[in-house]
Amino acid sequence: MTLALVSEGAGYTVWLASLGIGVVVIVVVAVLLALILRTARQIDGAVSEIWTVGQRIANNTIHIPLLNHTNRVVDDILDRAGGIDGATAAIEEHALDCPG
């Protein structure tokens, strides 16, 4: 069995190249993670804004069903106002014809 011997200079060269490649990989991974973190923060900000606007819309639209009740009450008021108008007209007509 024969052993291949590597010179000391070649060993240092391989070791330094490996370290260099490792540093480059670490830097690339760090940059990519920083980009992911920045994008996640942007998404979180946008989602927070959407949530706030959605809550405002919900607060504005929660009262819409109450408008049906308001419409019924207004219809009742209109009916009664018509009755009051008719009674007032009858009183006025009677006052014009009444000698006393």
PDB file of N, CA, C and O in Angstrom, residues 52-94:
ATOM      1  N   THR A  52     -55.665  46.921  10.607  1.00  0.00           N
ATOM      2  CA  THR A  52     -56.204  48.169  11.134  1.00  0.00           C
ATOM      3  C   THR A  52     -57.336  48.689  10.259  1.00  0.00           C
ATOM      4  O   THR A  52     -58.393  49.086  10.762  1.00  0.00           O
ATOM      5  N   VAL A  53     -57.122  48.691   8.953  1.00  0.00           N
ATOM      6  CA  VAL A  53     -58.168  49.161   8.032  1.00  0.00           C
ATOM      7  C   VAL A  53     -59.389  48.251   8.102  1.00  0.00           C
ATOM      8  O   VAL A  53     -60.530  48.722   8.108  1.00  0.00           O
ATOM      9  N   GLY A  54     -59.176  46.957   8.203  1.00  0.00           N
ATOM     10  CA  GLY A  54     -60.285  46.017   8.324  1.00  0.00           C
ATOM     11  C   GLY A  54     -61.105  46.263   9.583  1.00  0.00           C
ATOM     12  O   GLY A  54     -62.338  46.185   9.556  1.00  0.00           O
ATOM     13  N   GLN A  55     -60.435  46.564  10.686  1.00  0.00           N
ATOM     14  CA  GLN A  55     -61.156  46.869  11.919  1.00  0.00           C
ATOM     15  C   GLN A  55     -61.969  48.149  11.773  1.00  0.00           C
ATOM     16  O   GLN A  55     -63.099  48.238  12.257  1.00  0.00           O
ATOM     17  N   ARG A  56     -61.406  49.149  11.104  1.00  0.00           N
ATOM     18  CA  ARG A  56     -62.148  50.390  10.888  1.00  0.00           C
ATOM     19  C   ARG A  56     -63.386  50.145  10.032  1.00  0.00           C
ATOM     20  O   ARG A  56     -64.454  50.685  10.301  1.00  0.00           O
ATOM     21  N   ILE A  57     -63.225  49.339   8.990  1.00  0.00           N
ATOM     22  CA  ILE A  57     -64.364  49.015   8.131  1.00  0.00           C
ATOM     23  C   ILE A  57     -65.421  48.262   8.934  1.00  0.00           C
ATOM     24  O   ILE A  57     -66.615  48.557   8.838  1.00  0.00           O
ATOM     25  N   ALA A  58     -64.981  47.311   9.743  1.00  0.00           N
ATOM     26  CA  ALA A  58     -65.930  46.555  10.562  1.00  0.00           C
ATOM     27  C   ALA A  58     -66.659  47.475  11.534  1.00  0.00           C
ATOM     28  O   ALA A  58     -67.872  47.336  11.728  1.00  0.00           O
ATOM     29  N   ASN A  59     -65.941  48.416  12.133  1.00  0.00           N
ATOM     30  CA  ASN A  59     -66.582  49.356  13.055  1.00  0.00           C
ATOM     31  C   ASN A  59     -67.591  50.241  12.332  1.00  0.00           C
ATOM     32  O   ASN A  59     -68.596  50.643  12.920  1.00  0.00           O
ATOM     33  N   ASN A  60     -67.315  50.568  11.085  1.00  0.00           N
ATOM     34  CA  ASN A  60     -68.240  51.413  10.329  1.00  0.00           C
ATOM     35  C   ASN A  60     -69.446  50.640   9.820  1.00  0.00           C
ATOM     36  O   ASN A  60     -70.517  51.207   9.637  1.00  0.00           O
ATOM     37  N   THR A  61     -69.290  49.371   9.560  1.00  0.00           N
ATOM     38  CA  THR A  61     -70.385  48.601   8.971  1.00  0.00           C
ATOM     39  C   THR A  61     -71.202  47.837  10.005  1.00  0.00           C
ATOM     40  O   THR A  61     -72.249  47.298   9.667  1.00  0.00           O
ATOM     41  N   ILE A  62     -70.766  47.807  11.249  1.00  0.00           N
ATOM     42  CA  ILE A  62     -71.495  47.055  12.267  1.00  0.00           C
ATOM     43  C   ILE A  62     -72.863  47.669  12.538  1.00  0.00           C
ATOM     44  O   ILE A  62     -73.795  47.000  12.957  1.00  0.00           O
ATOM     45  N   HIS A  63     -73.021  48.945  12.265  1.00  0.00           N
ATOM     46  CA  HIS A  63     -74.268  49.641  12.555  1.00  0.00           C
ATOM     47  C   HIS A  63     -75.276  49.564  11.402  1.00  0.00           C
ATOM     48  O   HIS A  63     -76.404  50.034  11.561  1.00  0.00           O
ATOM     49  N   ILE A  64     -74.908  49.001  10.295  1.00  0.00           N
ATOM     50  CA  ILE A  64     -75.805  48.927   9.139  1.00  0.00           C
ATOM     51  C   ILE A  64     -77.103  48.182   9.470  1.00  0.00           C
ATOM     52  O   ILE A  64     -78.185  48.650   9.096  1.00  0.00           O
ATOM     53  N   PRO A  65     -77.079  47.061  10.187  1.00  0.00           N
ATOM     54  CA  PRO A  65     -78.355  46.404  10.517  1.00  0.00           C
ATOM     55  C   PRO A  65     -79.284  47.295  11.352  1.00  0.00           C
ATOM     56  O   PRO A  65     -80.505  47.149  11.285  1.00  0.00           O
ATOM     57  N   LEU A  66     -78.715  48.213  12.109  1.00  0.00           N
ATOM     58  CA  LEU A  66     -79.552  49.121  12.893  1.00  0.00           C
ATOM     59  C   LEU A  66     -80.343  50.070  12.001  1.00  0.00           C
ATOM     60  O   LEU A  66     -81.368  50.611  12.418  1.00  0.00           O
ATOM     61  N   LEU A  67     -79.889  50.267  10.776  1.00  0.00           N
ATOM     62  CA  LEU A  67     -80.613  51.142   9.853  1.00  0.00           C
ATOM     63  C   LEU A  67     -81.987  50.575   9.512  1.00  0.00           C
ATOM     64  O   LEU A  67     -82.929  51.339   9.272  1.00  0.00           O
ATOM     65  N   ASN A  68     -82.125  49.266   9.484  1.00  0.00           N
ATOM     66  CA  ASN A  68     -83.449  48.666   9.237  1.00  0.00           C
ATOM     67  C   ASN A  68     -84.424  49.082  10.334  1.00  0.00           C
ATOM     68  O   ASN A  68     -85.564  49.447  10.055  1.00  0.00           O
ATOM     69  N   HIS A  69     -83.967  49.019  11.579  1.00  0.00           N
ATOM     70  CA  HIS A  69     -84.822  49.451  12.692  1.00  0.00           C
ATOM     71  C   HIS A  69     -85.130  50.943  12.565  1.00  0.00           C
ATOM     72  O   HIS A  69     -86.271  51.367  12.772  1.00  0.00           O
ATOM     73  N   THR A  70     -84.130  51.736  12.213  1.00  0.00           N
ATOM     74  CA  THR A  70     -84.338  53.178  12.046  1.00  0.00           C
ATOM     75  C   THR A  70     -85.363  53.441  10.952  1.00  0.00           C
ATOM     76  O   THR A  70     -86.237  54.305  11.109  1.00  0.00           O
ATOM     77  N   ASN A  71     -85.283  52.715   9.857  1.00  0.00           N
ATOM     78  CA  ASN A  71     -86.246  52.893   8.767  1.00  0.00           C
ATOM     79  C   ASN A  71     -87.675  52.570   9.217  1.00  0.00           C
ATOM     80  O   ASN A  71     -88.617  53.278   8.851  1.00  0.00           O
ATOM     81  N   ARG A  72     -87.842  51.511  10.013  1.00  0.00           N
ATOM     82  CA  ARG A  72     -89.184  51.185  10.518  1.00  0.00           C
ATOM     83  C   ARG A  72     -89.701  52.290  11.431  1.00  0.00           C
ATOM     84  O   ARG A  72     -90.873  52.670  11.362  1.00  0.00           O
ATOM     85  N   VAL A  73     -88.829  52.805  12.302  1.00  0.00           N
ATOM     86  CA  VAL A  73     -89.248  53.878  13.206  1.00  0.00           C
ATOM     87  C   VAL A  73     -89.618  55.128  12.411  1.00  0.00           C
ATOM     88  O   VAL A  73     -90.618  55.786  12.699  1.00  0.00           O
ATOM     89  N   VAL A  74     -88.844  55.436  11.389  1.00  0.00           N
ATOM     90  CA  VAL A  74     -89.139  56.604  10.551  1.00  0.00           C
ATOM     91  C   VAL A  74     -90.473  56.419   9.841  1.00  0.00           C
ATOM     92  O   VAL A  74     -91.265  57.371   9.730  1.00  0.00           O
ATOM     93  N   ASP A  75     -90.755  55.219   9.360  1.00  0.00           N
ATOM     94  CA  ASP A  75     -92.047  54.960   8.726  1.00  0.00           C
ATOM     95  C   ASP A  75     -93.195  55.186   9.714  1.00  0.00           C
ATOM     96  O   ASP A  75     -94.217  55.793   9.369  1.00  0.00           O
ATOM     97  N   ASP A  76     -93.023  54.724  10.954  1.00  0.00           N
ATOM     98  CA  ASP A  76     -94.046  54.948  11.981  1.00  0.00           C
ATOM     99  C   ASP A  76     -94.224  56.437  12.262  1.00  0.00           C
ATOM    100  O   ASP A  76     -95.352  56.926  12.402  1.00  0.00           O
ATOM    101  N   ILE A  77     -93.105  57.141  12.361  1.00  0.00           N
ATOM    102  CA  ILE A  77     -93.168  58.587  12.603  1.00  0.00           C
ATOM    103  C   ILE A  77     -93.887  59.277  11.447  1.00  0.00           C
ATOM    104  O   ILE A  77     -94.722  60.164  11.657  1.00  0.00           O
ATOM    105  N   LEU A  78     -93.592  58.868  10.225  1.00  0.00           N
ATOM    106  CA  LEU A  78     -94.243  59.466   9.053  1.00  0.00           C
ATOM    107  C   LEU A  78     -95.748  59.201   9.069  1.00  0.00           C
ATOM    108  O   LEU A  78     -96.541  60.102   8.786  1.00  0.00           O
ATOM    109  N   ASP A  79     -96.136  57.980   9.421  1.00  0.00           N
ATOM    110  CA  ASP A  79     -97.570  57.663   9.520  1.00  0.00           C
ATOM    111  C   ASP A  79     -98.242  58.540  10.574  1.00  0.00           C
ATOM    112  O   ASP A  79     -99.325  59.111  10.334  1.00  0.00           O
ATOM    113  N   ARG A  80     -97.626  58.673  11.721  1.00  0.00           N
ATOM    114  CA  ARG A  80     -98.212  59.482  12.789  1.00  0.00           C
ATOM    115  C   ARG A  80     -98.213  60.963  12.427  1.00  0.00           C
ATOM    116  O   ARG A  80     -99.154  61.690  12.768  1.00  0.00           O
ATOM    117  N   ALA A  81     -97.156  61.398  11.735  1.00  0.00           N
ATOM    118  CA  ALA A  81     -97.120  62.796  11.301  1.00  0.00           C
ATOM    119  C   ALA A  81     -98.242  63.071  10.311  1.00  0.00           C
ATOM    120  O   ALA A  81     -98.862  64.148  10.333  1.00  0.00           O
ATOM    121  N   GLY A  82     -98.535  62.110   9.452  1.00  0.00           N
ATOM    122  CA  GLY A  82     -99.667  62.259   8.522  1.00  0.00           C
ATOM    123  C   GLY A  82    -100.976  62.373   9.275  1.00  0.00           C
ATOM    124  O   GLY A  82    -101.849  63.181   8.919  1.00  0.00           O
ATOM    125  N   GLY A  83    -101.130  61.565  10.334  1.00  0.00           N
ATOM    126  CA  GLY A  83    -102.334  61.653  11.160  1.00  0.00           C
ATOM    127  C   GLY A  83    -102.441  63.001  11.856  1.00  0.00           C
ATOM    128  O   GLY A  83    -103.532  63.597  11.930  1.00  0.00           O
ATOM    129  N   ILE A  84    -101.329  63.492  12.384  1.00  0.00           N
ATOM    130  CA  ILE A  84    -101.317  64.808  13.040  1.00  0.00           C
ATOM    131  C   ILE A  84    -101.648  65.898  12.031  1.00  0.00           C
ATOM    132  O   ILE A  84    -102.410  66.824  12.324  1.00  0.00           O
ATOM    133  N   ASP A  85    -101.102  65.776  10.823  1.00  0.00           N
ATOM    134  CA  ASP A  85    -101.386  66.767   9.777  1.00  0.00           C
ATOM    135  C   ASP A  85    -102.875  66.762   9.429  1.00  0.00           C
ATOM    136  O   ASP A  85    -103.505  67.822   9.273  1.00  0.00           O
ATOM    137  N   GLY A  86    -103.455  65.564   9.323  1.00  0.00           N
ATOM    138  CA  GLY A  86    -104.886  65.467   9.028  1.00  0.00           C
ATOM    139  C   GLY A  86    -105.730  66.072  10.145  1.00  0.00           C
ATOM    140  O   GLY A  86    -106.703  66.793   9.897  1.00  0.00           O
ATOM    141  N   ALA A  87    -105.342  65.786  11.399  1.00  0.00           N
ATOM    142  CA  ALA A  87    -106.091  66.335  12.535  1.00  0.00           C
ATOM    143  C   ALA A  87    -105.955  67.846  12.587  1.00  0.00           C
ATOM    144  O   ALA A  87    -106.932  68.567  12.868  1.00  0.00           O
ATOM    145  N   THR A  88    -104.780  68.347  12.300  1.00  0.00           N
ATOM    146  CA  THR A  88    -104.560  69.791  12.290  1.00  0.00           C
ATOM    147  C   THR A  88    -105.394  70.451  11.200  1.00  0.00           C
ATOM    148  O   THR A  88    -105.991  71.524  11.410  1.00  0.00           O
ATOM    149  N   ALA A  89    -105.455  69.820  10.039  1.00  0.00           N
ATOM    150  CA  ALA A  89    -106.266  70.355   8.938  1.00  0.00           C
ATOM    151  C   ALA A  89    -107.741  70.369   9.326  1.00  0.00           C
ATOM    152  O   ALA A  89    -108.474  71.327   9.019  1.00  0.00           O
ATOM    153  N   ALA A  90    -108.207  69.328  10.026  1.00  0.00           N
ATOM    154  CA  ALA A  90    -109.603  69.283  10.457  1.00  0.00           C
ATOM    155  C   ALA A  90    -109.894  70.378  11.469  1.00  0.00           C
ATOM    156  O   ALA A  90    -110.948  71.030  11.422  1.00  0.00           O
ATOM    157  N   ILE A  91    -108.943  70.608  12.393  1.00  0.00           N
ATOM    158  CA  ILE A  91    -109.119  71.682  13.384  1.00  0.00           C
ATOM    159  C   ILE A  91    -109.153  73.026  12.691  1.00  0.00           C
ATOM    160  O   ILE A  91    -109.991  73.894  12.995  1.00  0.00           O
ATOM    161  N   GLU A  92    -108.266  73.201  11.727  1.00  0.00           N
ATOM    162  CA  GLU A  92    -108.222  74.478  11.000  1.00  0.00           C
ATOM    163  C   GLU A  92    -109.524  74.696  10.236  1.00  0.00           C
ATOM    164  O   GLU A  92    -110.097  75.797  10.240  1.00  0.00           O
ATOM    165  N   GLU A  93    -110.018  73.678   9.580  1.00  0.00           N
ATOM    166  CA  GLU A  93    -111.261  73.789   8.814  1.00  0.00           C
ATOM    167  C   GLU A  93    -112.441  74.097   9.744  1.00  0.00           C
ATOM    168  O   GLU A  93    -113.291  74.944   9.460  1.00  0.00           O
ATOM    169  N   HIS A  94    -112.447  73.434  10.892  1.00  0.00           N
ATOM    170  CA  HIS A  94    -113.511  73.688  11.858  1.00  0.00           C
ATOM    171  C   HIS A  94    -113.415  75.119  12.413  1.00  0.00           C
ATOM    172  O   HIS A  94    -114.446  75.780  12.607  1.00  0.00           O
TER     173      HIS A  94
END
